[in-house]
Structures are given as structure tokens and as C-alpha cells.
Coordinates of C-alpha atoms in Angstrom, one line a residue:
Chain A
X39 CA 46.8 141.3 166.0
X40 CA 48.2 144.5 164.3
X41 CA 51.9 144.6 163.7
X42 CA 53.9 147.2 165.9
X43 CA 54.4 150.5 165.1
X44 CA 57.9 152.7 164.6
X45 CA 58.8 155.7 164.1
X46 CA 62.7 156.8 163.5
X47 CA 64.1 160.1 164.7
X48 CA 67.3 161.2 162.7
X49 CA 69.5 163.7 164.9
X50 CA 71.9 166.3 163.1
X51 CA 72.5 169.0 160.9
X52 CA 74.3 167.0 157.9
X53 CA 71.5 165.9 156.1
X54 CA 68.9 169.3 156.9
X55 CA 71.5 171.1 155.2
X56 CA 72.1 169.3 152.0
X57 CA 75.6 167.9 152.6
X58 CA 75.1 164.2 153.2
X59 CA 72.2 161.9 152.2
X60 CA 70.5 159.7 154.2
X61 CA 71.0 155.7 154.4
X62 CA 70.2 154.8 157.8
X63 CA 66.1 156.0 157.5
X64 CA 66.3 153.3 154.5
X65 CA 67.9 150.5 156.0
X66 CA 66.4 150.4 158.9
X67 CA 62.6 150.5 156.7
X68 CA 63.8 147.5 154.7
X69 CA 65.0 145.7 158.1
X70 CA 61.9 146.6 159.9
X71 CA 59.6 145.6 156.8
X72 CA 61.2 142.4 157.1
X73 CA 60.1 141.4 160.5
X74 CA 57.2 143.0 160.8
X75 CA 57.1 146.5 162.8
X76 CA 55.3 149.1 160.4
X77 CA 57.3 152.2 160.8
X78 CA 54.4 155.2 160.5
X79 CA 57.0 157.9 160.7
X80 CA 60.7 159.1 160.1
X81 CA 61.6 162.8 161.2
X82 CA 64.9 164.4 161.2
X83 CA 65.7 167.4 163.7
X84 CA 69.0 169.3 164.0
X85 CA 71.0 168.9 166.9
X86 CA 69.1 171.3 169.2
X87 CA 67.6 170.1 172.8
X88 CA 64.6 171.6 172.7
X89 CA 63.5 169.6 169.7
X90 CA 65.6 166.5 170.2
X91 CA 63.8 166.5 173.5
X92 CA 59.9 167.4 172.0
X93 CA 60.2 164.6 169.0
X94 CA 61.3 162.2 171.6
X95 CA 58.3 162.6 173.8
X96 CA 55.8 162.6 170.9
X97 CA 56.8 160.0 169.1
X98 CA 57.4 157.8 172.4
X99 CA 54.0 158.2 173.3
X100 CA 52.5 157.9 169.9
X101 CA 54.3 154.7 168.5
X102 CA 55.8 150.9 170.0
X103 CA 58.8 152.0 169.4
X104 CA 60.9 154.8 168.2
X105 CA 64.7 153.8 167.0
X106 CA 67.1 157.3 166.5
X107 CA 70.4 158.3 164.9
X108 CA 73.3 160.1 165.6
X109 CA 74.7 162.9 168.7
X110 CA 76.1 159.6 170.7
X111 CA 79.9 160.6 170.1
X112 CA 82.4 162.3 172.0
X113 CA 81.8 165.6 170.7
X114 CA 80.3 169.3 172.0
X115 CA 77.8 168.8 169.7
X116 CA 76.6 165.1 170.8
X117 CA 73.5 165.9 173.1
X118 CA 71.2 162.7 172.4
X119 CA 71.9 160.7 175.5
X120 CA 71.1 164.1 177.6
X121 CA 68.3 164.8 176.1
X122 CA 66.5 161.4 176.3
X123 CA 67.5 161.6 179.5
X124 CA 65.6 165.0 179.7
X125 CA 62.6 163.5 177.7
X126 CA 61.9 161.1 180.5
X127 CA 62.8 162.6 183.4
X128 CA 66.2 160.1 184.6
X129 CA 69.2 161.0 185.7
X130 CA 72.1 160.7 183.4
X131 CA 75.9 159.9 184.3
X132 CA 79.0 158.1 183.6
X133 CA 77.9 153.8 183.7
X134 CA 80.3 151.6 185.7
X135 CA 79.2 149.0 182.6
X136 CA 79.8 151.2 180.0
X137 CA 83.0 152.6 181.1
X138 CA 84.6 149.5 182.1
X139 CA 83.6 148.6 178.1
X140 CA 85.0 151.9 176.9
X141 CA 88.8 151.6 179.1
X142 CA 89.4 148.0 178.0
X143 CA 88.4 149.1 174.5
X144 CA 90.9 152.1 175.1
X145 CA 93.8 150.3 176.7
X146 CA 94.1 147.7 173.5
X147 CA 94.1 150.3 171.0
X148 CA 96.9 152.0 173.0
X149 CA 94.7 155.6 173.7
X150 CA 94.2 157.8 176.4
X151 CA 90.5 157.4 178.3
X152 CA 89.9 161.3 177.9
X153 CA 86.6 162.8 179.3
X154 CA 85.9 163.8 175.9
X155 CA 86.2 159.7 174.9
X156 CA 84.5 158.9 178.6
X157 CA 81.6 161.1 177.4
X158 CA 80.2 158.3 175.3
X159 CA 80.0 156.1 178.8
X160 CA 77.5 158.5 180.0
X161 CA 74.0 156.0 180.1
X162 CA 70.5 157.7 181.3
X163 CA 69.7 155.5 184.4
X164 CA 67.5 152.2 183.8
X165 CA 68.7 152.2 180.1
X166 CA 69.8 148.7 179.1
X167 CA 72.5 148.6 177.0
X168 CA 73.2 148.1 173.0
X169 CA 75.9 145.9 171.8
X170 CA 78.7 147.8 169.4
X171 CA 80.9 145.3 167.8
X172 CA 82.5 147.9 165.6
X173 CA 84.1 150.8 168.0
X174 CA 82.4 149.7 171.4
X175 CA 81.0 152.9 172.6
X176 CA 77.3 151.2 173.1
X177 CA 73.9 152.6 172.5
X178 CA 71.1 152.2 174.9
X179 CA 67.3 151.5 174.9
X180 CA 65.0 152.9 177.5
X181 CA 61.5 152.9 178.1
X182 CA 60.5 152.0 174.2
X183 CA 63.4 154.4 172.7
X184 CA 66.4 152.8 171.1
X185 CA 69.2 155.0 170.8
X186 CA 72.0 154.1 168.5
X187 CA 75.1 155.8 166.5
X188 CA 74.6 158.3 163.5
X189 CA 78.2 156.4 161.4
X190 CA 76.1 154.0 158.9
X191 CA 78.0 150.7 159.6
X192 CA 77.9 151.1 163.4
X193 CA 74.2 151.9 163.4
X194 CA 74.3 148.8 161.2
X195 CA 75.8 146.7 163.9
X196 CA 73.6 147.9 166.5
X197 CA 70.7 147.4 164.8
X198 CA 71.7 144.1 164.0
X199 CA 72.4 143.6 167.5
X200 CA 68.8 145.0 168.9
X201 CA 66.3 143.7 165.9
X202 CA 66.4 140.4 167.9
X203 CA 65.6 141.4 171.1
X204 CA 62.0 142.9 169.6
X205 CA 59.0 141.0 169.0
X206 CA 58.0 141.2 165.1
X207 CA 54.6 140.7 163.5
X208 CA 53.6 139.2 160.5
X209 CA 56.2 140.9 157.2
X210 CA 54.5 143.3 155.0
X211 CA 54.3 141.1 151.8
X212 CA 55.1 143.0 148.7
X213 CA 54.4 142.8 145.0
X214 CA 55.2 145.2 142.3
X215 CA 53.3 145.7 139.1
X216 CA 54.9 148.1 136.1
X217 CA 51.9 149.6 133.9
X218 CA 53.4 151.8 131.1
X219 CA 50.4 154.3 131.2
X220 CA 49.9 157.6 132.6
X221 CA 49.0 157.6 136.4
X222 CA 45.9 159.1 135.7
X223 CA 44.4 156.2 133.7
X224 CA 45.2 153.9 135.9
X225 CA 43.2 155.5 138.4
X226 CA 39.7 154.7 138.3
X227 CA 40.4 150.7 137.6
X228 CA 43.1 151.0 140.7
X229 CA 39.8 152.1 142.9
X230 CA 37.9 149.5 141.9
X231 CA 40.4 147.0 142.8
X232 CA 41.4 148.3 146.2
X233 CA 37.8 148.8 147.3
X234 CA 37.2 145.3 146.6
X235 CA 40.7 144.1 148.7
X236 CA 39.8 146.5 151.8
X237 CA 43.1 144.3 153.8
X238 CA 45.4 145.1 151.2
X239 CA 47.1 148.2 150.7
X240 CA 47.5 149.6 146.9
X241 CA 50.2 152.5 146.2
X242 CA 50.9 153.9 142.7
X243 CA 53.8 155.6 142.2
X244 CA 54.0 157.6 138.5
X245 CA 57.0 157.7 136.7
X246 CA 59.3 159.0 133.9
X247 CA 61.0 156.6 131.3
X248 CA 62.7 158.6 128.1
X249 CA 59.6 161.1 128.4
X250 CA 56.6 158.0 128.5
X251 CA 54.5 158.2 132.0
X252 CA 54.2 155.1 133.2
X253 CA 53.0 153.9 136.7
X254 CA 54.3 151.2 139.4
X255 CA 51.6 149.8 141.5
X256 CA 52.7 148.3 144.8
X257 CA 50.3 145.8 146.3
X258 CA 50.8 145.3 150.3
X259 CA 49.4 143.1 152.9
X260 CA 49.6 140.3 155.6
X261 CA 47.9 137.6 153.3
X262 CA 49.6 136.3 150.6
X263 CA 47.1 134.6 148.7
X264 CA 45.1 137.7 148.5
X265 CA 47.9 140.0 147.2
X266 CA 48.8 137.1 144.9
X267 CA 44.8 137.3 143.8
X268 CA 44.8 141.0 143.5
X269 CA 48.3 141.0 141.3
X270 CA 46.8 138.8 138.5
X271 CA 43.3 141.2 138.5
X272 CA 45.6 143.8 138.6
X273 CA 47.4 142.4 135.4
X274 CA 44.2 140.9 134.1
X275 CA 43.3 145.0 133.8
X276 CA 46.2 146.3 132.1
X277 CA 48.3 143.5 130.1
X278 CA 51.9 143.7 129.8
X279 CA 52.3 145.6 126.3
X280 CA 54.0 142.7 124.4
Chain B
X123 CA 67.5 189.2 160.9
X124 CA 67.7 185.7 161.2
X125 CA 66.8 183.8 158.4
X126 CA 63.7 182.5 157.4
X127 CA 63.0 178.8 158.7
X128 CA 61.6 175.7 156.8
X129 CA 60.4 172.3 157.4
X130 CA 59.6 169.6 154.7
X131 CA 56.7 166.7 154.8
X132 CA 57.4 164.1 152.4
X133 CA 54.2 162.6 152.2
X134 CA 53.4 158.5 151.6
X135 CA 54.7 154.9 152.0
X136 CA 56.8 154.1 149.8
X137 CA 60.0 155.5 151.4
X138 CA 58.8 154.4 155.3
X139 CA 58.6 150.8 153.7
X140 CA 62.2 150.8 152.2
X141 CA 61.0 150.5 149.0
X142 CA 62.6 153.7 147.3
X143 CA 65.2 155.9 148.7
X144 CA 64.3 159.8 149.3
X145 CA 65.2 162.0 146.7
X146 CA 63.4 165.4 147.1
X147 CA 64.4 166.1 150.7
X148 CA 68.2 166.1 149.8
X149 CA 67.1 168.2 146.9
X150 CA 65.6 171.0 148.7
X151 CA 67.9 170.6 151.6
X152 CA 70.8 171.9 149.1
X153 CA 68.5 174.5 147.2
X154 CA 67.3 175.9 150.7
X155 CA 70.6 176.6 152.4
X156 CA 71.6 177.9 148.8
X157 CA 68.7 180.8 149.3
X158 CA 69.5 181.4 153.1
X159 CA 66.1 179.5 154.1
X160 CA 67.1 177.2 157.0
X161 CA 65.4 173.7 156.9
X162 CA 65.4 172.7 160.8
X163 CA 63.0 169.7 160.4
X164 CA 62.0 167.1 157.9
X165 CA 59.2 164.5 158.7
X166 CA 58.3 161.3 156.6
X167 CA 54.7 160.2 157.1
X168 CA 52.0 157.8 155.3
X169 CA 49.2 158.1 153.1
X170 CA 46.8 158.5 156.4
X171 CA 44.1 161.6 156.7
X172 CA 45.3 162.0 160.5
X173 CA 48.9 161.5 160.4
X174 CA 48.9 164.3 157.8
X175 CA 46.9 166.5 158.8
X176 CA 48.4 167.2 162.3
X177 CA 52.2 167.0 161.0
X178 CA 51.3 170.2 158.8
X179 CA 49.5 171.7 161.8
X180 CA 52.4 171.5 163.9
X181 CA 54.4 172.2 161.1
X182 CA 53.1 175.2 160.1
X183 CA 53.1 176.6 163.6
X184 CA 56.3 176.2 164.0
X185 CA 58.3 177.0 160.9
X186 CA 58.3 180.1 158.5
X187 CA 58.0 177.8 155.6
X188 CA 56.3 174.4 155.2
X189 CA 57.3 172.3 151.6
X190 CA 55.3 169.4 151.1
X191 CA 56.3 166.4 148.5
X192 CA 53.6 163.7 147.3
X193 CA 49.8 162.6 147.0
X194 CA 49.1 165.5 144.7
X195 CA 47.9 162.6 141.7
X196 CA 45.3 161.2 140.5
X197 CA 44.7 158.2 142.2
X198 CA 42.8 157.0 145.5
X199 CA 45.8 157.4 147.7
X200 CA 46.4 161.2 146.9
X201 CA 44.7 162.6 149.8
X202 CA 47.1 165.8 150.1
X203 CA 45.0 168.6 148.7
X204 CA 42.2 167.8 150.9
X205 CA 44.6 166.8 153.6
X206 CA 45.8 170.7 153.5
X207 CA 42.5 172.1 153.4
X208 CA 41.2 170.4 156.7
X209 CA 44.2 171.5 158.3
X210 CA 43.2 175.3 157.4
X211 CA 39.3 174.3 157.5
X212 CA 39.3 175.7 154.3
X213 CA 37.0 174.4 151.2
X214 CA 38.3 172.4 148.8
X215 CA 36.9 172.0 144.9
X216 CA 37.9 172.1 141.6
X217 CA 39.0 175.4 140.3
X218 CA 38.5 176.9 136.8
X219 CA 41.9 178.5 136.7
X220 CA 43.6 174.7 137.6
X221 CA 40.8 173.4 135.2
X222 CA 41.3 175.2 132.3
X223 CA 45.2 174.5 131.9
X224 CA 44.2 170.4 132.6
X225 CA 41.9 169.9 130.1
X226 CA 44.0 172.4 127.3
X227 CA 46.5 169.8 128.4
X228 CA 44.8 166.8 127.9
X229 CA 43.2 167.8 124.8
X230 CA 47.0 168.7 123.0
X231 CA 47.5 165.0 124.6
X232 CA 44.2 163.3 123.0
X233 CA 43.4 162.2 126.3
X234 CA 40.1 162.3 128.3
X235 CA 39.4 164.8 130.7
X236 CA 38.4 161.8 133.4
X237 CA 37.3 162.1 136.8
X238 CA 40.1 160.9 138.0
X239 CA 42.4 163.7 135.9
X240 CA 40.2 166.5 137.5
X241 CA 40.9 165.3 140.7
X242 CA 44.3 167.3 140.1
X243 CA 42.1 170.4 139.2
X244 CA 41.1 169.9 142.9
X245 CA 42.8 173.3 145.3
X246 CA 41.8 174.4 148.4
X247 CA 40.3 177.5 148.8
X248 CA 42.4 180.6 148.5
X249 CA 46.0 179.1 147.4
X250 CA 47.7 180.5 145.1
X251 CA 48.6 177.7 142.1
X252 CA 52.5 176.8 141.4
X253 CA 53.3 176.2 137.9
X254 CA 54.6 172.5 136.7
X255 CA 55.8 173.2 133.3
X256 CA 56.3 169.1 133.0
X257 CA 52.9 167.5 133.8
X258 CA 51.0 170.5 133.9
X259 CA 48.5 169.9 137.2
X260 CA 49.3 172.7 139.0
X261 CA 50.8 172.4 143.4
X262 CA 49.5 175.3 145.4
X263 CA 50.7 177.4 148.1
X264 CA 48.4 178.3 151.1
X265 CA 49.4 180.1 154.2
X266 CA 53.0 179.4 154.6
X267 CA 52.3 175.9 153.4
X268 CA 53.4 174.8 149.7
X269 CA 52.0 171.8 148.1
X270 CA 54.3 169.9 145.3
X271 CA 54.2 166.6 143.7
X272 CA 56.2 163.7 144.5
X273 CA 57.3 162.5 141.4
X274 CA 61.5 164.2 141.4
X275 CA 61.6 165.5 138.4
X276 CA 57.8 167.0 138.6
X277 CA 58.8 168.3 142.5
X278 CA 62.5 169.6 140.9
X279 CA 60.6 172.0 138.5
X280 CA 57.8 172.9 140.7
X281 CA 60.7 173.8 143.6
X282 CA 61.9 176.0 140.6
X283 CA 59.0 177.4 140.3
X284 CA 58.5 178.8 143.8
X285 CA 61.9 179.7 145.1
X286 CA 62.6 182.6 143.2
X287 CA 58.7 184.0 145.1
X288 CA 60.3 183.5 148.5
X289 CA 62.2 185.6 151.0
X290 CA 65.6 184.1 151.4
X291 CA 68.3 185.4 154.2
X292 CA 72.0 185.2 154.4
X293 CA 73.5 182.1 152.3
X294 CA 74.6 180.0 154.9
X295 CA 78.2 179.2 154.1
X296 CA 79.8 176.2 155.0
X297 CA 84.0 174.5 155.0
X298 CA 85.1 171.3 155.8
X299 CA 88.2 169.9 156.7
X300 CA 89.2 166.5 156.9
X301 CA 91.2 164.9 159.6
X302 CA 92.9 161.8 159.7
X303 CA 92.1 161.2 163.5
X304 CA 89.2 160.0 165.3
X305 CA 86.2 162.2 166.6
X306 CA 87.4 161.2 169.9
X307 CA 91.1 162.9 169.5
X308 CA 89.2 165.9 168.2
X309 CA 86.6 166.6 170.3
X310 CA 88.0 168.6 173.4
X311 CA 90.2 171.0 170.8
X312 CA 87.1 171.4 168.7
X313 CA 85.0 172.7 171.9
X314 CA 87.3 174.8 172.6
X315 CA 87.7 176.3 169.1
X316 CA 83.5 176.5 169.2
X317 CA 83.3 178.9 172.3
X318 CA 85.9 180.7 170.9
X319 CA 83.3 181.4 167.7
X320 CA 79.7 181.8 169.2
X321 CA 78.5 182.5 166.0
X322 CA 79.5 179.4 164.1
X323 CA 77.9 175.9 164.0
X324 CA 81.1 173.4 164.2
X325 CA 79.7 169.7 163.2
X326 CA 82.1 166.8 163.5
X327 CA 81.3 163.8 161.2
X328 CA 83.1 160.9 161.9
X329 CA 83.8 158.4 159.3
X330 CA 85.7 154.8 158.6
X331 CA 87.9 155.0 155.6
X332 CA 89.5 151.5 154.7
X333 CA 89.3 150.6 158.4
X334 CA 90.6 153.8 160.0
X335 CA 89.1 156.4 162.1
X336 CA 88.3 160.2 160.6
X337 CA 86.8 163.2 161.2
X338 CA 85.2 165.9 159.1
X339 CA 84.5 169.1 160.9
X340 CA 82.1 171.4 159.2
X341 CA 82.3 175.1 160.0
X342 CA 79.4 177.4 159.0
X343 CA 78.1 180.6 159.2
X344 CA 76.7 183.7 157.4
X345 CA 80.3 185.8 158.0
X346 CA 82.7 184.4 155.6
X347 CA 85.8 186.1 157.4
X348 CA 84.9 184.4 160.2
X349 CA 84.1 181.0 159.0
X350 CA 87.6 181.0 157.3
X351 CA 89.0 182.7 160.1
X352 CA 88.1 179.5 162.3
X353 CA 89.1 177.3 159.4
X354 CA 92.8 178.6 159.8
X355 CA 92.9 178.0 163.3
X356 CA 91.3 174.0 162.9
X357 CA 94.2 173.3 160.6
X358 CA 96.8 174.9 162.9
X359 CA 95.4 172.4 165.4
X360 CA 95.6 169.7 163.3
X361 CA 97.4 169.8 160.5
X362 CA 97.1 167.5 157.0
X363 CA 99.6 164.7 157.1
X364 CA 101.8 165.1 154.5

């Protein structure tokens, strides 16, 4: 059976416009490597409806399941929950679970349950909560979109909390090969090999070391005997320069 | 005139899988908004003929600009080129201007001029070549679509290259201030202060610093008097603790 499929949909302006740089798109892909889910796709939209609301639908409908970031806070500009609301057609307002999470949360820390605050206990209806151990306010998953926090360690923490909860597949096994040649003679051998391992994927990525090409060949696949077979042809091809 | 609009592709598996962390999206996101080109969408997707195909359909339907980033070698998995000209059902071959500076390349090299090399030589009908002045093999812009390597330091100077050939718009400009409170303290003021300036963008950014709450607010615009005009006001509100 084929592994499920992802897709990740980053919401905001800080990393479109060049101030921040992402970390959640890469720890989620290592976590979901791990146990199996094959994320196809990772987009990043600002925080406008209209395409919050469009990249939700499409990826919905064309992946297992879709994981997003960010706009769940207590701000103007936090619109997620609305518009996956929107996306699927529910209602959206103010959860008796979430808020009683938020007040008890509010009353130990001493601060006033303001609508801004009460904002983040607004839950599209039929979502199913995600656990926050860091500052409460939960995400939600509904229908196969899970909706967590943009702040690296609490969309940490949720995914921690949700990875669970999903059914893997088999892990992408992994091995690397360095070849300290030019891409391009590398190629024709590479095509050999990979047509001969059609299960297995082959990637070669080029690079740069003090002005020398050189190329890293990533061999991928569900079987580890064969990537392990492949690895030594591979190395059988182009020896390690002693 | 509003400015021009832009989305990038980044183009193959190695970031969806975790392997490597994006570099050339957070690149172009800073040289973009430099140049007054807004980038409103970035999408990550595999080395697969149909995932590729329609993300620069709908890409370049929707956008002024579309930058792609990878599969531009020579190995099997570098299916770009042809990628873009099924998307514009345009021919694809290899051309004698993109020929000629390969194999004068590889010849001040001592290489062979391989199949697999002239695979690079390979351009869709009707694009217009960008120069690499590091590896030579040439990207390509056609329609509003433009085609650079993956490799950072190759995609850096190619991104060179092309920006000074586009239309820019107003520099977007951009302040940030730093409060010592948490989004949720900030968030009904900082409404407020954003109806008061329909012409702004006010982001709020919440971070944890050594276990307490913050908030950056980002204020931008293209009218500088009114981006520090708005400024003044967010520190009145909340002034730096001393």
C-alpha cells in the first residue's frame, strides 16, 4: 500500500517578504519522513482569505492530509480558523471546550480573558481539538486539515501532539553518496542505475566545495536491501577518491 | 500603480523530504521586496511531470511574475525545461545559441561535450536565455515565467542576472518594533492603530524570549511618512521599558 500523502500550507507575510526564514516547512518534512506520510507539496500564501481559503480547498482535495502554519493568534491579522471555516462550508464560533481551556489558562497567569485573547477560542464546528502544552490556545483538525500555530516551538508541541493520532506508512529509507565530480558526469551512469531500481528513487544534487563540482546522490525507497544494493553499485561506479 | 506581483516554484525533493533547508526562496524573498516586486505565493513541489506542470499553470495565471528554482541539470530527474514547455505547448530542443556557449565551455574545461551536458543546451521554444556567469548552462525566461538552477550560488547569480530586466514598483518599506508583551495584550490597540492606516500592512509576530511572551509588529508600506507616522503612534502605545 502507498504511503499517505501531505501537503503543508504556510500562512503569513513574514517569510514572502524576506524577513524571517522558515523552520517549520523543515521540521515538519524530517518528522513526517520519519513515519511515513510523503509530503508532495509545501506552499506559502500571505495572510489574505481569498487564498488562504483557495490553497485550503485544493490541497484538501488533492492530498491525505494537509498540516498549516500560523494566523491562529489573537490578532486583526489572524484569519486561518475563519477561513477553513469558509473552505468547508461550517460555522465558526467561540468553543465552550476551548474557552473553558483558555479562562483557566488566563486566570493562573493573573490576565484578563479579553475578546481579543477569547478570539483564539473561536473552533469551526466538528473540528476536534489539538493539544498546546506551551501557551494553551489549541489548534484544531477538521475534515483531513490540521491547523496549528505559526511560533516554531508551539507548532512543535502540536505536532508532537497530533503525529500520533495519524496512521504512518512504511519511512522513506535514505542513503547518501558524495561523488566529487561534476553533475554532468555523473549523469549517464546515474540512468543506468535508476532504470535498473525502478522502486527506488535517485536524486543528485550538484554542489560547490572551494570552486570543485561535486555531486550528492540521494538513494530513496521502502526496501532497504535494495537501496543498500544500489549504494554499493553506486559506489562500485565512482570510487571514493582515496 | 500597484506593484508588479510574483510567485516562486522551487522545484524537487530534496527540501519536501527534510533533507536540506531552502535557501533560494528567502533569497529572492529579500531581493524582490528590495525592487518593489511583491512575492504573494511560494509553492514547493517534486520532481513529478504533473505536479509541475500545473503549479506553473496556475502560477502563471495568476501572478505577474513566476521564478522557478531547480531541475535545470543534467541528470534524469531535471525535467524542468521540458516541464515549462508542455505548460506553454511550446517545442522544446537544443538551441545553437545555448549550444555554442556549452561546448566553448567544456572545451576551455577539457571535458566532453556528452549527451547528458547538452541536455542543458535543451530551451523551449521562444525563451529568451539568462546568463550564468558560474556554470555557464544558460536558465530561460518564457512568458512571464523564468527558469533558474537550483544550485544557490548558480540561482544567486542567475537572479542577478534578470532583476535588473524587470519592472519593479515602489520599494516596499518596512519598521519593526519590539514589545515586551504578549500578542494577546497587543492585539485590540494594534487593530485599532490598523483602521486608523488603511494603507499599511501591520503584522504582529509573536515570539518566546528566555521563557517570556513578545511581540514584533511590522509596519509597512510604500509612503515612508506614513509608515513612520504609525511607528510613532505604536510606541506611544506601548512604550520600551526602560
Amino acid at each position: 500500500m502507498p504511503n499517505p500523502t501531505a501537503a503543508i500550507l504556510i500562512i503569513g507575510d513574514e517569510i514572502l517578504s524576506g524577513r524571517t526564514r522558515d523552520v517549520n516547512m523543515h521540521h515538519l518534512a524530517g518528522e513526517l519522513t520519519r513515519i511515513g506520510i510523503d509530503l508532495r507539496e509545501a506552499r506559502f500564501v500571505c495572510d489574505d482569505r481569498v487564498a488562504i481559503v483557495s490553497a485550503v480547498r485544493a490541497l484538501s482535495a488533492a492530498y491525505d492530509h494537509v498540516f498549516t502554519s500560523g494566523g491562529i493568534g489573537p490578532t486583526h491579522d489572524d484569519i486561518t480558523a475563519d477561513c477553513i471555516a469558509e473552505a468547508f462550508g461550517r460555522a465558526i464560533g467561540i468553543r465552550d471546550d476551548a474557552r473553558a481551556l483558555l479562562e483557566a489558562h488566563f486566570q493562573r497567569r493573573g490576565v484578563e480573558a479579553n475578546e481579543a485573547r477569547m478570539r483564539m477560542a473561536r473552533i469551526p464546528d466538528g473540528a476536534a481539538l489539538i493539544d498546546n502544552p506551551i501557551s494553551i490556545a489549541p489548534g484544531f483538525s477538521l475534515e483531513n486539515v490540521h491547523v496549528m500555530a505559526g511560533v516554531p516551538a508551539i507548532f512543535e508541541a502540536m505536532v508532537a501532539s497530533l503525529l500520533p493520532t495519524l496512521t504512518g506508512g512504511q519511512p522513506l529509507l535514505s542513503q547518501s553518496y558524495r561523488i566529487d565530480r561534476p553533475e554532468s558526469s555523473v549523469a549517464t551512469p546515474l540512468k543506468t542505475l535508476a532504470e535498473k531500481y525502478p522502486e527506488l528513487s535517485m536524486g543528485s544534487y550538484p554542489f560547490q566545495d572551494n570552486g570543485a563540482y561535486g555531486t550528492n546522490v540521494v538513494i530513496r525507497g521502502q526496501d532497504g536491501t535494495q537501496v543498500e544494493a544500489a549504494l554499493i553499485e553506486l559506489a562500485g561506479l565512482f570510487p571514493a577518491d582515496v
